[in-house]
Coordinates of C-alpha atoms and ligand atoms in Angstrom, one line a residue:
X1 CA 29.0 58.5 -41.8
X2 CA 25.5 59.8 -43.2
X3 CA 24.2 56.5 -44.2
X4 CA 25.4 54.9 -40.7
X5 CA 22.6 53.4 -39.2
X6 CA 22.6 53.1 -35.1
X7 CA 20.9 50.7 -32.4
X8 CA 20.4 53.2 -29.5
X9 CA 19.9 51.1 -26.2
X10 CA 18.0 52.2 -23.5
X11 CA 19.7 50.5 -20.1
X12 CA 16.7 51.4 -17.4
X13 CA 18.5 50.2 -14.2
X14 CA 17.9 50.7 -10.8
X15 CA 20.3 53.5 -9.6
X16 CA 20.5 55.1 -13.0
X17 CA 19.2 55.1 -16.2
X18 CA 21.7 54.8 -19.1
X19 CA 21.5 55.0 -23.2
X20 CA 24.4 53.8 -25.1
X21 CA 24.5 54.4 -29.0
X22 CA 25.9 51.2 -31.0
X23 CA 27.1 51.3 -34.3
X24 CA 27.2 48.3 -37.4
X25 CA 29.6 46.3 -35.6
X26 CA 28.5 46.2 -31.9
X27 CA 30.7 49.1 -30.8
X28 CA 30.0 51.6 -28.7
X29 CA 30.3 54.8 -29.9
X30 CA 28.2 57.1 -27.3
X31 CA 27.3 56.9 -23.5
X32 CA 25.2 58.9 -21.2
X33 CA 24.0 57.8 -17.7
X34 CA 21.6 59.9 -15.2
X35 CA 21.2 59.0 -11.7
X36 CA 17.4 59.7 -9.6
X37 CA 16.4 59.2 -6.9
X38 CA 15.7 56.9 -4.4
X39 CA 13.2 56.9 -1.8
X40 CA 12.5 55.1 1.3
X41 CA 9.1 55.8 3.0
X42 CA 9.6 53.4 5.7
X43 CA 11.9 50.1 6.7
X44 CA 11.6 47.6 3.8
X45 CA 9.7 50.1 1.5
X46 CA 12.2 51.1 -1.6
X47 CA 9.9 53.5 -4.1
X48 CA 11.1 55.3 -7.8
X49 CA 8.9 58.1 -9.2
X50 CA 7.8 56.8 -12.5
X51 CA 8.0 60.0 -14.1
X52 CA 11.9 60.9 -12.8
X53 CA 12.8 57.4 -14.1
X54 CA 11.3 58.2 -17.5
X55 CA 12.6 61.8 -17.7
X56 CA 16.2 60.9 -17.1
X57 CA 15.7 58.3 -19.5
X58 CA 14.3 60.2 -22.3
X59 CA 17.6 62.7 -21.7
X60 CA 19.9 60.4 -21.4
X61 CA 18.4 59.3 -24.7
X62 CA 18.7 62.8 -26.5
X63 CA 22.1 63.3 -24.9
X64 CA 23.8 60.1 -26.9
X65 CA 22.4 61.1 -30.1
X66 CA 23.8 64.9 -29.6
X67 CA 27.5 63.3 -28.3
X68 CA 27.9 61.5 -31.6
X69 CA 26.6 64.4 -33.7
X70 CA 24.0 62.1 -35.1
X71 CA 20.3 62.9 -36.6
X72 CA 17.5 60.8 -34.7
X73 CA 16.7 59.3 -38.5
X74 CA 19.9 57.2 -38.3
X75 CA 18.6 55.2 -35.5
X76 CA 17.5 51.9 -36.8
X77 CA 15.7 50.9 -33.8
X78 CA 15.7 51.3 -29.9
X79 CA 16.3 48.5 -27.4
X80 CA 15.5 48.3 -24.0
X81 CA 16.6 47.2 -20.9
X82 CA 15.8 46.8 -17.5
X83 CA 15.7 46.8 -14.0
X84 CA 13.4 43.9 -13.1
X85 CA 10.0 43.2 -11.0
X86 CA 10.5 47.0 -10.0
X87 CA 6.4 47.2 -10.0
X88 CA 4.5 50.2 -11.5
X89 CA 0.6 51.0 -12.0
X90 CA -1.2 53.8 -14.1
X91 CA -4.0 55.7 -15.5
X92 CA -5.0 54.5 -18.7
X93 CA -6.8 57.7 -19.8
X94 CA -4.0 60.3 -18.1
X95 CA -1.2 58.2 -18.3
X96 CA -0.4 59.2 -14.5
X97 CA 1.1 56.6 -12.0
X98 CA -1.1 55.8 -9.7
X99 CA 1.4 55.6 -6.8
X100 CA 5.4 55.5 -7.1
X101 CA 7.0 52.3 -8.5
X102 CA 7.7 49.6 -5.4
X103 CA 11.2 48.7 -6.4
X104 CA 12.4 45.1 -6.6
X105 CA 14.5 45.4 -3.4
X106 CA 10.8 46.2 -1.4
X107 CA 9.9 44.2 1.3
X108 CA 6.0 45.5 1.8
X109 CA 4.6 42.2 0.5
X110 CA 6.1 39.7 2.5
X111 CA 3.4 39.6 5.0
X112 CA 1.1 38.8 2.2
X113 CA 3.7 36.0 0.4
X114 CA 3.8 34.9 3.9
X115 CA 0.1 34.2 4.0
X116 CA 0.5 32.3 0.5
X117 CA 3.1 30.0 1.9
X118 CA 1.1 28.9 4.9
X119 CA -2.5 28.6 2.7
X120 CA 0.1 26.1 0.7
X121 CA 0.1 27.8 -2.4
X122 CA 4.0 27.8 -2.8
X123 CA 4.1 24.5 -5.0
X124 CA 1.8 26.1 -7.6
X125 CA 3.3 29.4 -7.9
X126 CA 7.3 27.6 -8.8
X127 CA 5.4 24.9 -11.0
X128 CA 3.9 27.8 -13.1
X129 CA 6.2 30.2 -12.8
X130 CA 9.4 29.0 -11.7
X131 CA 9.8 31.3 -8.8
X132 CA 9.2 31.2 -5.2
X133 CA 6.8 33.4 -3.4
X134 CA 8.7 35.9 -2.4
X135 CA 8.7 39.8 -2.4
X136 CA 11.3 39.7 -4.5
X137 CA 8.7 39.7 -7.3
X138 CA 6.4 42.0 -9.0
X139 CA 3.2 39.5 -8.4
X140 CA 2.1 40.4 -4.6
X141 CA 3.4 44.1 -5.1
X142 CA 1.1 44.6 -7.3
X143 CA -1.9 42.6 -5.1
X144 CA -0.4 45.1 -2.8
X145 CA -1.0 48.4 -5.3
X146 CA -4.6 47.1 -5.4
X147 CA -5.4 46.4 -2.2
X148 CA -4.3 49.5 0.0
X149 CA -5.0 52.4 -3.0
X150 CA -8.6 53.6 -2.6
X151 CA -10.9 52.6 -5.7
X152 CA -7.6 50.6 -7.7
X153 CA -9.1 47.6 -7.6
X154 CA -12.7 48.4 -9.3
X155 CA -10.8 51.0 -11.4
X156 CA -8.3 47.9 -12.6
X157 CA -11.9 45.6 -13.3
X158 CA -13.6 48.2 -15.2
X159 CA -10.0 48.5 -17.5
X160 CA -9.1 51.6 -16.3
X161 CA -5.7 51.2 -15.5
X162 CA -2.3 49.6 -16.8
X163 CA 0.6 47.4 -15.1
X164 CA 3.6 47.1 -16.1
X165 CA 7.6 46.5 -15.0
X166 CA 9.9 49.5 -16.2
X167 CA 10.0 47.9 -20.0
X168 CA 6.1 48.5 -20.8
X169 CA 6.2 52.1 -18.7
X170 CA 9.1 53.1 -20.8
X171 CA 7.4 51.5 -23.8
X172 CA 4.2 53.1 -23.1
X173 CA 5.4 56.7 -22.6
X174 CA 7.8 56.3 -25.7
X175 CA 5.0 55.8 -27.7
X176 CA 2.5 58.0 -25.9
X177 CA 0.3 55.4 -24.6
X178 CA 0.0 53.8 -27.9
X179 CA 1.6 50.6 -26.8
X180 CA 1.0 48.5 -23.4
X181 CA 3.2 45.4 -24.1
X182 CA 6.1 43.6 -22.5
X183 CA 8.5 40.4 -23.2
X184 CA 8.5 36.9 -21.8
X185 CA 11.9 37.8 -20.0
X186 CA 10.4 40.6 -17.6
X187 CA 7.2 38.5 -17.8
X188 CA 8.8 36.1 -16.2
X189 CA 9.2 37.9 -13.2
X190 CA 6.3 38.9 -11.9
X191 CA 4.7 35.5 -10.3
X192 CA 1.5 35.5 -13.0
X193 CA 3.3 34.2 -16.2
X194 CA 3.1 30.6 -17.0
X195 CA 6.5 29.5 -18.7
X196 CA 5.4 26.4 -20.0
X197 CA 2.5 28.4 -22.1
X198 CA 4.4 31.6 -22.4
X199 CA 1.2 33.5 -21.3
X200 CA -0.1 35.3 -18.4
X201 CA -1.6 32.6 -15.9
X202 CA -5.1 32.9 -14.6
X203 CA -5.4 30.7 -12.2
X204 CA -2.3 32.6 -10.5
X205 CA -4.3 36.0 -11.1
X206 CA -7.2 34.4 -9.2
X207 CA -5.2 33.7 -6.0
X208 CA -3.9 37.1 -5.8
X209 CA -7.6 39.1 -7.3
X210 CA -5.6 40.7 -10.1
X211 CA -7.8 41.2 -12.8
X212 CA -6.5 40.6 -16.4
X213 CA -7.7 44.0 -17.9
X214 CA -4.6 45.2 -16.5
X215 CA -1.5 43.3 -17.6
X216 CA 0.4 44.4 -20.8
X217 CA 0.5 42.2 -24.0
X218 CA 3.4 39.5 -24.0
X219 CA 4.8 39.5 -27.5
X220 CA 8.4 38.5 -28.7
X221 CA 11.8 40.0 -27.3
X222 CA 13.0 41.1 -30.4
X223 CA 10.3 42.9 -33.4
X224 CA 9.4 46.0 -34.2
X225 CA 6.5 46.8 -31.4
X226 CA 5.5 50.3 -33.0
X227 CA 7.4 53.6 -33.1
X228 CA 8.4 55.9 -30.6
X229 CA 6.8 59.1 -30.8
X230 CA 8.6 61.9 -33.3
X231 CA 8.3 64.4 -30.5
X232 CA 10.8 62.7 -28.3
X233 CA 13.8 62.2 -30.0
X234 CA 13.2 64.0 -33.5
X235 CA 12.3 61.0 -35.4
X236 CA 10.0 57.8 -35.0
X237 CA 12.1 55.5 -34.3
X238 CA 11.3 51.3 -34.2
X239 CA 11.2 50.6 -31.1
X240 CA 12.3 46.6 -31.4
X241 CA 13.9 44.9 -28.5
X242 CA 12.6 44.4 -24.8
X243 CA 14.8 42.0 -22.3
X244 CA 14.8 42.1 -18.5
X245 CA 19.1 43.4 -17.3
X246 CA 19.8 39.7 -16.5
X247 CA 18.6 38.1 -19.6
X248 CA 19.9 40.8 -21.7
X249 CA 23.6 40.6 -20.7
X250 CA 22.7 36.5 -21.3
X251 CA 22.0 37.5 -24.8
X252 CA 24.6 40.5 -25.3
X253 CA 27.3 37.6 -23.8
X254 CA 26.0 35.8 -26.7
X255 CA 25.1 32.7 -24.0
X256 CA 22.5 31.9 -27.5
X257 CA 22.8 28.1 -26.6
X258 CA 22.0 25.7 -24.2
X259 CA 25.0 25.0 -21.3
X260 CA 26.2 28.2 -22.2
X261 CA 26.5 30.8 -18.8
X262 CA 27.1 34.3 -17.8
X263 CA 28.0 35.2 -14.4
X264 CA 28.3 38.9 -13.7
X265 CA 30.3 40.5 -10.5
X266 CA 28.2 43.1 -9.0
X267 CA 27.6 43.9 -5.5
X268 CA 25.9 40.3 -5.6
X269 CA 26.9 37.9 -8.4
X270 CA 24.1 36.5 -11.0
X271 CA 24.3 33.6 -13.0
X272 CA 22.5 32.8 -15.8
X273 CA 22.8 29.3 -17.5
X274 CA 20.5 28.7 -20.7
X275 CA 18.7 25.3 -20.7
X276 CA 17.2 25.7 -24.1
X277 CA 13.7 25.4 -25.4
X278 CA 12.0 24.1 -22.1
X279 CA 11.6 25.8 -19.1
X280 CA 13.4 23.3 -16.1
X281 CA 12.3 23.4 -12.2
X282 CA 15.1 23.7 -10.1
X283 CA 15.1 21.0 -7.4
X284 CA 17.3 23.8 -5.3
X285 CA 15.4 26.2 -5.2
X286 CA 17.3 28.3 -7.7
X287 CA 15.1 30.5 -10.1
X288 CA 13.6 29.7 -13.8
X289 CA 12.8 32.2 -15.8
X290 CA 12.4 32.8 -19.7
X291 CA 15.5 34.3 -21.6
X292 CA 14.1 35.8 -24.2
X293 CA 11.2 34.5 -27.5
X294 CA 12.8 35.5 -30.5
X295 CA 9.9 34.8 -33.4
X296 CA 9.1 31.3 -32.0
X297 CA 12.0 30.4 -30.3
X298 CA 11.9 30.4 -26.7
X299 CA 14.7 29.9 -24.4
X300 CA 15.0 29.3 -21.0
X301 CA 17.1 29.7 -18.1
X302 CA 17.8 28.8 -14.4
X303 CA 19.3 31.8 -12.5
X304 CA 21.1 31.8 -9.3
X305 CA 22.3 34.7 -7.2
X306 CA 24.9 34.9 -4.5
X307 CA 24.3 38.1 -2.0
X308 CA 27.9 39.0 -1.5
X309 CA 30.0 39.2 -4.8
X310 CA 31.7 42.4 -5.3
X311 CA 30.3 43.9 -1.9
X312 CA 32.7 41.2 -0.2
X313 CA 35.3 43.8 -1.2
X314 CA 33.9 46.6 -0.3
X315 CA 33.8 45.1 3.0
X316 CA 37.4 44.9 3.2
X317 CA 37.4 48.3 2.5
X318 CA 34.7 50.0 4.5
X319 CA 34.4 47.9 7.5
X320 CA 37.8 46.6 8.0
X321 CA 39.4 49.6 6.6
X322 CA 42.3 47.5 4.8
X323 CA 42.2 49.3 1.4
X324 CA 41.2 52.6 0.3
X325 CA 39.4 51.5 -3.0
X326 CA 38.4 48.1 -4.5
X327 CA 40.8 47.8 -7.0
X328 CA 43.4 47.6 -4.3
X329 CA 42.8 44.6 -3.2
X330 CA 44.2 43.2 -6.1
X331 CA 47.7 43.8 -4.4
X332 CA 46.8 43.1 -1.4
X333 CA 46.0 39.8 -2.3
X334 CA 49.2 39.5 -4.5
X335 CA 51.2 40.2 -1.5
X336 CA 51.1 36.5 -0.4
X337 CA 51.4 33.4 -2.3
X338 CA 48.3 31.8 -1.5
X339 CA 45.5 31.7 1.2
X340 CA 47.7 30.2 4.0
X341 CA 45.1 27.9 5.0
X342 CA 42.1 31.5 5.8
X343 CA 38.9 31.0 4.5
X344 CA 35.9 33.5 4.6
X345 CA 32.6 32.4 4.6
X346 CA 30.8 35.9 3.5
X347 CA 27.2 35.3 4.6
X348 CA 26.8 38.9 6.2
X349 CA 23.4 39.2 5.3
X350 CA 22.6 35.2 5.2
X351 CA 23.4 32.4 2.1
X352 CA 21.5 32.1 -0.7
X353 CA 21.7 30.1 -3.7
X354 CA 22.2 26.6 -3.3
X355 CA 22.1 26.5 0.8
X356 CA 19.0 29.3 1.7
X357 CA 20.2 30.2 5.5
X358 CA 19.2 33.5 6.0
X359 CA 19.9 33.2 9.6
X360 CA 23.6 32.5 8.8
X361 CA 26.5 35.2 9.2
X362 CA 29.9 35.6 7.9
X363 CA 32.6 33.9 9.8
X364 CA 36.7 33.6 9.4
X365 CA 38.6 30.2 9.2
X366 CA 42.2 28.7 9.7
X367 CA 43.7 31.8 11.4
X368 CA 47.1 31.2 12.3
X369 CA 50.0 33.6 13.7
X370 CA 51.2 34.5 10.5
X371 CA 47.9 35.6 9.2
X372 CA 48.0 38.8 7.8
X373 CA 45.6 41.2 5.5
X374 CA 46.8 39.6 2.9
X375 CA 45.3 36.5 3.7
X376 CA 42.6 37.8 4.2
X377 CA 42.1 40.2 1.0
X378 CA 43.2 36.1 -0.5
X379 CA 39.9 34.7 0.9
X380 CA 37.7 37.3 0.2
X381 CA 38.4 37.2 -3.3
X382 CA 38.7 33.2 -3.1
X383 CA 35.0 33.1 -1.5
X384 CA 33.3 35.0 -4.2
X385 CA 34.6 32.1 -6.8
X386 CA 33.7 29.4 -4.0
X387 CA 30.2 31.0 -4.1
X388 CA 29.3 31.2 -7.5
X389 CA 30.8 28.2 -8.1
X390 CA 28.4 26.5 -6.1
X391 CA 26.0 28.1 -7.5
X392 CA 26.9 27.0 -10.9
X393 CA 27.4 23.4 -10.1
X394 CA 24.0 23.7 -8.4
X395 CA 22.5 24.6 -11.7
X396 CA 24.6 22.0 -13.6
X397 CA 22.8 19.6 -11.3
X398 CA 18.8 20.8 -12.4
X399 CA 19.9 21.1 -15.8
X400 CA 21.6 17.9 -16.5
X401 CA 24.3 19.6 -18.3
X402 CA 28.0 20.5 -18.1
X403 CA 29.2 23.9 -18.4
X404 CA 31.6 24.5 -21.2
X405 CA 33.0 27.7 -20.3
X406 CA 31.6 30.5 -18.1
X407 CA 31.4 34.4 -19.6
X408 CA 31.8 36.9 -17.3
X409 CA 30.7 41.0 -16.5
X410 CA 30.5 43.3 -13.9
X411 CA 32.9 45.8 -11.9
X412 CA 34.5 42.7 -10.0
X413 CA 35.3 40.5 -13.3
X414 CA 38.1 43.2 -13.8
X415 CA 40.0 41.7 -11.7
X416 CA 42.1 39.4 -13.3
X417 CA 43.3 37.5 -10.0
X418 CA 40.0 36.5 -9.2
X419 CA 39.3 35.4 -12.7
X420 CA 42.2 33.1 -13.0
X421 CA 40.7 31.6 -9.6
X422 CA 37.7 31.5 -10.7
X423 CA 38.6 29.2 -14.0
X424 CA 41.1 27.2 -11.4
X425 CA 38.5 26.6 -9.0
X426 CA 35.1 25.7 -11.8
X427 CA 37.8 23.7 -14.5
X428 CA 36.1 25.5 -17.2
X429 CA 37.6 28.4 -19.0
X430 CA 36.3 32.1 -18.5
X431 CA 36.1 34.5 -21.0
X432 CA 36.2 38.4 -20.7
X433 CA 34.7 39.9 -23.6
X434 CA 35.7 42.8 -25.5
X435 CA 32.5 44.8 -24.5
X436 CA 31.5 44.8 -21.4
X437 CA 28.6 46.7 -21.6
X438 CA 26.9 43.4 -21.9
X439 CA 23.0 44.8 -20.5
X440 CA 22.9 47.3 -23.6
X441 CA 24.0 45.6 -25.9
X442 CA 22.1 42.6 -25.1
X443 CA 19.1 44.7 -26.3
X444 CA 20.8 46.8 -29.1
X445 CA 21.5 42.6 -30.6
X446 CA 17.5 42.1 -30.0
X447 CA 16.5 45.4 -31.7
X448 CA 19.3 45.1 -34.3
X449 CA 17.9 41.7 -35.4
X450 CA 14.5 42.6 -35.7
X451 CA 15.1 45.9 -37.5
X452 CA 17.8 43.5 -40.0
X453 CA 21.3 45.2 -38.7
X454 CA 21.7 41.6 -37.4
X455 CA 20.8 38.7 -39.9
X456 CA 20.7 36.2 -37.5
X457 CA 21.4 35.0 -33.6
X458 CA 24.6 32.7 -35.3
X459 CA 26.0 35.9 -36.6
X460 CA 25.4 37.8 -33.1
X461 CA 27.1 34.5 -31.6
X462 CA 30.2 35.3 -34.2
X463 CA 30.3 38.8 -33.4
X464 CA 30.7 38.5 -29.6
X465 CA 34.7 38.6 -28.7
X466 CA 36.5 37.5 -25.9
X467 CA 39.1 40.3 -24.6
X468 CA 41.0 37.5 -22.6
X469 CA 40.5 33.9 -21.6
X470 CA 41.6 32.3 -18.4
X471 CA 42.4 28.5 -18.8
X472 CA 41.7 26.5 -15.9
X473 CA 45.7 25.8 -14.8
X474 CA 45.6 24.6 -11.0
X475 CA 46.8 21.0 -10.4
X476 CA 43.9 18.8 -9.1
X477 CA 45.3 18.3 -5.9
X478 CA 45.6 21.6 -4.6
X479 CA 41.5 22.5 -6.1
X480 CA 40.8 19.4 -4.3
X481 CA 42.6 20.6 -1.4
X482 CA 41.2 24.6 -1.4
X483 CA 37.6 23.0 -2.3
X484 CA 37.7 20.7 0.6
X485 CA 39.1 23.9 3.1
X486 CA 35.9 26.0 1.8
X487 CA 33.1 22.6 2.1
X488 CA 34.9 22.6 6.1
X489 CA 34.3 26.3 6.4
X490 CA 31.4 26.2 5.0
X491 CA 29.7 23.4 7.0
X492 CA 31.0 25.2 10.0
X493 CA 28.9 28.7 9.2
X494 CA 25.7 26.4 8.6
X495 CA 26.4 25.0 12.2
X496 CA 26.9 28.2 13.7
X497 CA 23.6 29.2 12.1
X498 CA 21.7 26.3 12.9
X499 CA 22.9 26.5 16.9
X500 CA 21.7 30.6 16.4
X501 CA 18.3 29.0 15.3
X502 CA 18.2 26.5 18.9
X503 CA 19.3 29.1 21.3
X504 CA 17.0 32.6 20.0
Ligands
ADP1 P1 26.9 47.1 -9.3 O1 26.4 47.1 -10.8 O2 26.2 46.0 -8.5 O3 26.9 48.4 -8.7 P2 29.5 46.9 -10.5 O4 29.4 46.0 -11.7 O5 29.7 48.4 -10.8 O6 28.4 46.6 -9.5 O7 30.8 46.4 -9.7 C1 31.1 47.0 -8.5 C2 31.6 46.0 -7.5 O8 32.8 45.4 -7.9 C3 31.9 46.6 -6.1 O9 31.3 45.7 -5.1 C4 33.4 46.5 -5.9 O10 33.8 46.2 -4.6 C5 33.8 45.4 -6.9 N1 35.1 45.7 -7.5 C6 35.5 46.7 -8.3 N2 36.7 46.6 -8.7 C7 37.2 45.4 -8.2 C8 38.4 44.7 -8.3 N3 39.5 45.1 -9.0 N4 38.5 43.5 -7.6 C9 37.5 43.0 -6.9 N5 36.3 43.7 -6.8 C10 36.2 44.8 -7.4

């Protein structure tokens, strides 16, 4: 027990900052999770105060090592992960934030990537970058930041202040402003990195007047950056692995090789499928984005989100009323043999990935008398596999590859209904692993390698487990049949939307 050595992962997401404490073999052995707070100014605005982000972090921290009765010295290294494109801006001198963070969900900046698209400049920005102008990012959030807080700009051109996503705050306050750096994963997500070099951009930078003094060092995703300060924890731990959430359940689902995919059920459903060494543009406007640069590796991936994953169920629950908690639905569902013909097209808040109608909204199909809540619960849980496998086969298009297999996460992958479905409906199998804490220990592999707990990515692709597997078991006819019933439904939402569009 006294010569254990630890990776403690620091899992920095957007609701609640976590640490987990992993031992030798990838298991978890501690857990501690902190929520804070969220504000929201005005319509569209979404803020986090820096510094309550990076004091519940720092205690959560503390509070694993104490749990397992473990000295700070037996952590090998610290990994980190992150809520992405969340957007934050300080003092170099006083380390104080300059303003609070503008979260990834703000929508302040659309007026601005609104301007971009009509000046044309779209094209270049996904060329370079392999995202779209929108919001979404940390790139015009931060053009934001500099344009409406009095003196930011000149302070940023005379090198007075620091950017950074939540990795290089939490980086820089670890080690006491000793270190401004970040990775190419949450580089990738700010609309001024260039994929193809693996470097900041500055042409971008020019269209949006940000001046390079203030953007953090891009180094690897997984080596010893520097040490966090004794101070914090009690020791000076290696701080050694940086990866954007996304990326870093792709690496801790061990998706190490190209065709390989994660798909996680959230409240939305992401899907990560790695293309290899070279970035791809998506001719569907799905996302690319960098995985991770392990010494001078570099992987790729295209990324695909579908708005209502998970949150299709709470639906059920909270604005139908037909169950009292999401796990429920699992018998609700089981209460009927199959879908009877009802299909729900889930596009409460628009469709995204591959079909982009934000104007569309959810609709039910192929009602008949004898349609009951079970039916319903059936297609809920049916459409969530409909949308991410369209999503999928939309990336298997841009990629020119065929998916092997699909690994799954999140709350909704649980459910082991919608997981046989979900193999039924993609004719790949799906694989549950054994830990599902797939964001921390994405980054406790990445610091684990570069500190040697890990010899190598092959032995991190051995080490990852599959609780349970769902072979693909449906007869073609009837996925040709359900497929064809979801296409029809489908088509009919996009024509709703399209009439919305004539008549407003
Ligand atoms: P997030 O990280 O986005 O908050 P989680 O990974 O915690 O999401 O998953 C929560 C989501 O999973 C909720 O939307 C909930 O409705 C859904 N969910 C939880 N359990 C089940 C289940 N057994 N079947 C289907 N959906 C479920």
């Amino acid at each position: 027990m006294h010569g254990e050595r630890f990776i403690l992962a620091l899992d920095q997401g957007t609701t609640s900052s976590r640490a987990l404490l992993f031992d030798a073999e990838a298991r978890v052995r501690a857990t501690a999770q902190r929520e804070f707070r969220q504000y929201f100014p005005r319509p569209g605005w979404v803020e986090h105060d820096a510094e309550e982000i990076w004091a519940s972090q720092l205690a959560v921290a503390a509070e694993v090592l104490q749990q397992a009765g473990i000295s700070a010295r037996q952590v090998a290294a610290i990994g980190i992960a992150n809520q992405r494109e969340t957007t934050l801006l300080w003092d170099r001198a006083s380390g104080r934030p300059l303003a609070p963070a503008i979260v990834w969900q703000d929508r302040r900046s659309e007026p601005l990537c609104a301007a971009l698209r009509a000046a044309g400049y779209e094209p270049r920005f996904q060329e370079a970058t392999g995202l779209l102008l929108d919001p979404y990012f940390s790139g015009t959030k931060l053009a934001w930041l500099l344009e409406h807080l009095p003196g930011a700009r000149a302070a940023a051109r005379r090198g007075d202040l620091a950017f950074g996503t939540v990795d290089s705050w939490l980086v820089w306050k670890l080690s006491q402003g000793r270190l401004h750096l970040t990775d190419p994963s949450n580089a990738s997500r700010t609309l001024l990195f260039n994929l193809e070099r693996g470097a900041w951009d500055q042409a971008l930078l020019d269209i949006l007047d940000i001046p390079p003094q203030l953007l953090p060092e891009v180094r690897s995703s997984s080596e010893i950056y520097g040490e966090c300060a004794e101070e914090w924890l009690g020791a000076a731990i290696p701080i050694a692995g940086i990866a954007g959430d996304q990326q870093a359940a792709t690496f801790g689902q061990a998706c190490l090789y190209p065709g390989m995919a994660k798909n996680t059920y959230g409240t939305g459903c992401f899907a990560m499928l790695n293309c290899g060494a070279a970035p791809l543009r998506s001719r569907q406007r799905l996302l690319a984005t960098a995985l991770w640069r392990i010494g001078e590796t570099r992987a790729y991936a295209l990324e695909g989100s579908v708005f209502m994953g998970g949150a299709t169920v709470q639906w059920l629950r909270d604005g139908l009323g037909l169950i009292a908690t999401a796990p429920e639905v699992e018998t609700l569902a089981a209460s009927v043999p199959d879908n009877g013909g009802v299909y729900l097209v889930p596009a409460f808040t628009g469709l995204g990935a591959p079909h982009w109608q934000a104007n569309a909204r959810a609709a039910i199909f192929g009602m008949s008398r004898g349609s009951n809540r079970g039916h319903l619960a059936r297609a809920a849980l049916e459409a969530i596999a409909y949308q991410s496998a369209d999503v999928l086969w939309a990336m298997e298009r841009d990629a020119g590859l065929r998916l092997t297999e699909l690994r799954v996460d999140g709350g909704a992958a649980r459910n082991d209904a919608l997981m046989q479905f979900q193999a039924d409906i993609l004719g790949v199998p799906v694989l549950r692993p054994q830990v599902t804490e797939t964001t921390a220990l994405g980054t406790a592999f990445l610091a684990g390698l570069a500190v040697g707990l890990w010899s190598s990515t092959d032995e991190i692709a051995r080490n990852w487990a599959a609780e349970r597997r769902f072979e693909p078991a449906m007869g073609e006819a009837r996925r040709a049949e359900l497929l064809a019933g979801w296409r029809l439904a489908l088509d009919q939402t996009l024509a709703w939307a399209a009439c919305q569009v004539q008549v407003s």
